[in-house]
Short mmCIF file of C-alpha atoms in Angstrom, two decimals:
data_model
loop_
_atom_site.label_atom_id
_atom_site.label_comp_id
_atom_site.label_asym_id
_atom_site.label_seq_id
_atom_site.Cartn_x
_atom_site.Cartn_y
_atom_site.Cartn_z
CA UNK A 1 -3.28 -4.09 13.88
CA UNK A 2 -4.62 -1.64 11.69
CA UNK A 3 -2.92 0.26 8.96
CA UNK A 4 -3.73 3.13 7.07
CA UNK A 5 -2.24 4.69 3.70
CA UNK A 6 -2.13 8.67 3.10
CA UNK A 7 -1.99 10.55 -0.02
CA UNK A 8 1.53 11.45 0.91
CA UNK A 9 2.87 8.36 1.20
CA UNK A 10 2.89 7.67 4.81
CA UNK A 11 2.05 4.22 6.70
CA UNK A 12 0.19 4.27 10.09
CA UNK A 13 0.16 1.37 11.97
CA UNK A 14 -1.72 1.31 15.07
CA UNK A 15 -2.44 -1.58 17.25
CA UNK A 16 -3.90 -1.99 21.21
CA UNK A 17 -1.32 -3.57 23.28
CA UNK A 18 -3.11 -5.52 26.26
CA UNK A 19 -0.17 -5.93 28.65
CA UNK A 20 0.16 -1.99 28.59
CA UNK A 21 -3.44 -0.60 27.81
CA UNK A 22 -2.98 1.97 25.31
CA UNK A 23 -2.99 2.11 21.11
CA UNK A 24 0.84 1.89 19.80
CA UNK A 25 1.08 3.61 16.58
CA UNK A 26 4.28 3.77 14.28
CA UNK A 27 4.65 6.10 11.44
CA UNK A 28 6.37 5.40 8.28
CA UNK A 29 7.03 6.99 4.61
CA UNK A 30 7.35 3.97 2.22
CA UNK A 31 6.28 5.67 -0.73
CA UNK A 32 6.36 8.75 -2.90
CA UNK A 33 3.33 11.51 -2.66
CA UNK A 34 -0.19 11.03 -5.02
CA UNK A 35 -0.65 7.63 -3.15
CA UNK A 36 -4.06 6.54 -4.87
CA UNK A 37 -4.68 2.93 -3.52
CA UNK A 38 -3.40 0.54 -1.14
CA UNK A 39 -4.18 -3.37 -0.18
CA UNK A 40 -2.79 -5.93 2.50
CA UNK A 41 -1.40 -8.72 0.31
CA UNK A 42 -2.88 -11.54 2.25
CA UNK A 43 -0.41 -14.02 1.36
CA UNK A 44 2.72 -12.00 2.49
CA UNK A 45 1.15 -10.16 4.53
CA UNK A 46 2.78 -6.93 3.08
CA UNK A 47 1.27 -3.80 1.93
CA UNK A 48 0.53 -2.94 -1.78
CA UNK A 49 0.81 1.11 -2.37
CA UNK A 50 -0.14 2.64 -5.60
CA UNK A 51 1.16 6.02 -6.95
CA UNK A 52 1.24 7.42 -10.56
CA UNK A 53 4.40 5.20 -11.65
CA UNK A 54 4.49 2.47 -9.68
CA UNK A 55 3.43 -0.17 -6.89
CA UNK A 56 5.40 -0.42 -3.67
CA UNK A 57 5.74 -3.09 -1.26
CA UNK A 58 6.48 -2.82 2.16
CA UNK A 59 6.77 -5.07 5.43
CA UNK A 60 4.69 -3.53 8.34
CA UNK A 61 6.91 -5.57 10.85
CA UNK A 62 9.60 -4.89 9.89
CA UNK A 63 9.10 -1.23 8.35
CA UNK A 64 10.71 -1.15 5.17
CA UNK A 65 10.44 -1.49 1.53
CA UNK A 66 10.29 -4.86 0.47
CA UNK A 67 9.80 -4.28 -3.64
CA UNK A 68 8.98 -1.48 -5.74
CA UNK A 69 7.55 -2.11 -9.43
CA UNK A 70 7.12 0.34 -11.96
CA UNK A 71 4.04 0.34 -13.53
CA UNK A 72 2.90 2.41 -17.03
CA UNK A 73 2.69 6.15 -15.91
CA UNK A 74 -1.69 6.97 -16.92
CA UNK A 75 -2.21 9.32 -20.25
CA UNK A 76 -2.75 12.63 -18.95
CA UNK A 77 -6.16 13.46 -16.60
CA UNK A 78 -6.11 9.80 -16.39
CA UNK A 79 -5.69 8.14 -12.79
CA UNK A 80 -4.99 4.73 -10.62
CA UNK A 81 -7.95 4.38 -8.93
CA UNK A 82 -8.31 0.49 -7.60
CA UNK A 83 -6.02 -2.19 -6.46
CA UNK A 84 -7.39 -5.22 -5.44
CA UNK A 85 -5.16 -8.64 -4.13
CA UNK A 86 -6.82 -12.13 -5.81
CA UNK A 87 -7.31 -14.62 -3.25
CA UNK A 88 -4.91 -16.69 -4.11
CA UNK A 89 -2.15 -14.15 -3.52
CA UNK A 90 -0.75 -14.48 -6.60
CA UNK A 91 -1.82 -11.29 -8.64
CA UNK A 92 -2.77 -7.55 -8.21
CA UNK A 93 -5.51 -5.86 -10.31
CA UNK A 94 -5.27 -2.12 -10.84
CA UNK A 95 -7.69 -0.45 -12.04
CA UNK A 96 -7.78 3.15 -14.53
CA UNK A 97 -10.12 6.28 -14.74
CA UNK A 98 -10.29 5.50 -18.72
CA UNK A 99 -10.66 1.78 -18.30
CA UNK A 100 -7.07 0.40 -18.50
CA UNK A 101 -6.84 -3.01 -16.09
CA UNK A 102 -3.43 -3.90 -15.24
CA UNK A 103 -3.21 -7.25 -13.81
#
C-alpha cells in the first residue's frame, strides 16, 4: 500500500490487488488545508499529518481520525516543515523554518 498526503488535506491510498489485477485507490480528507508534512507511525501503523495548528492521526484501514493534537500555531512567515517518527514509536519530531523543534 502506498499513501500519499496533499496540501489540502486529502489521503490517497493506493494498493495492487493480485486476485483482481488492477491498483485500488481510496480517497480521504482527514485533515484541514496547508498540510506541510506527513509520516507513517511505524508502531501504529497510522498516519501523522501536520498543518499550521496541529498534528492529526488517522487509521488508513479503517479511514478515520484516530487523534488530533494541537500543536503551538508558528510566529508569523514562520512554517512546519519536518516530521519525523523515532524508531521506537514513541515520539514525533517537528521541525520549524526559524529553528523551533517540537518533540
Amino acid at each position: 500500500m502506498v499513501a500519499a498526503v496533499t496540501s489540502n488535506g486529502y489521503l490517497r491510498l493506493m494498493q495492487y490487488s493480485n486476485q483482481e489485477g488492477l491498483l485500488l485507490e481510496d480517497q480521504h480528507k482527514p485533515a484541514s488545508s496547508g498540510v506541510s508534512a506527513a509520516v507513517k507511525c511505524a508502531k501504529t501503523g497510522h498516519i501523522a499529518i501536520v498543518n499550521p495548528s496541529c498534528i492529526t492521526f488517522c487509521d488508513p484501514l479503517l479511514l478515520e481520525v484516530s487523534a488530533t493534537m494541537e500543536i503551538p500555531t508558528p510566529p508569523e512567515g514562520v512554517r512546519n516543515s519536518k516530521l519525523s517518527a523515532c524508531p521506537s514509536g514513541n515520539l514525533l519530531i517537528l521541525g520549524r523554518t526559524d529553528g523551533v523543534i517540537l518533540k
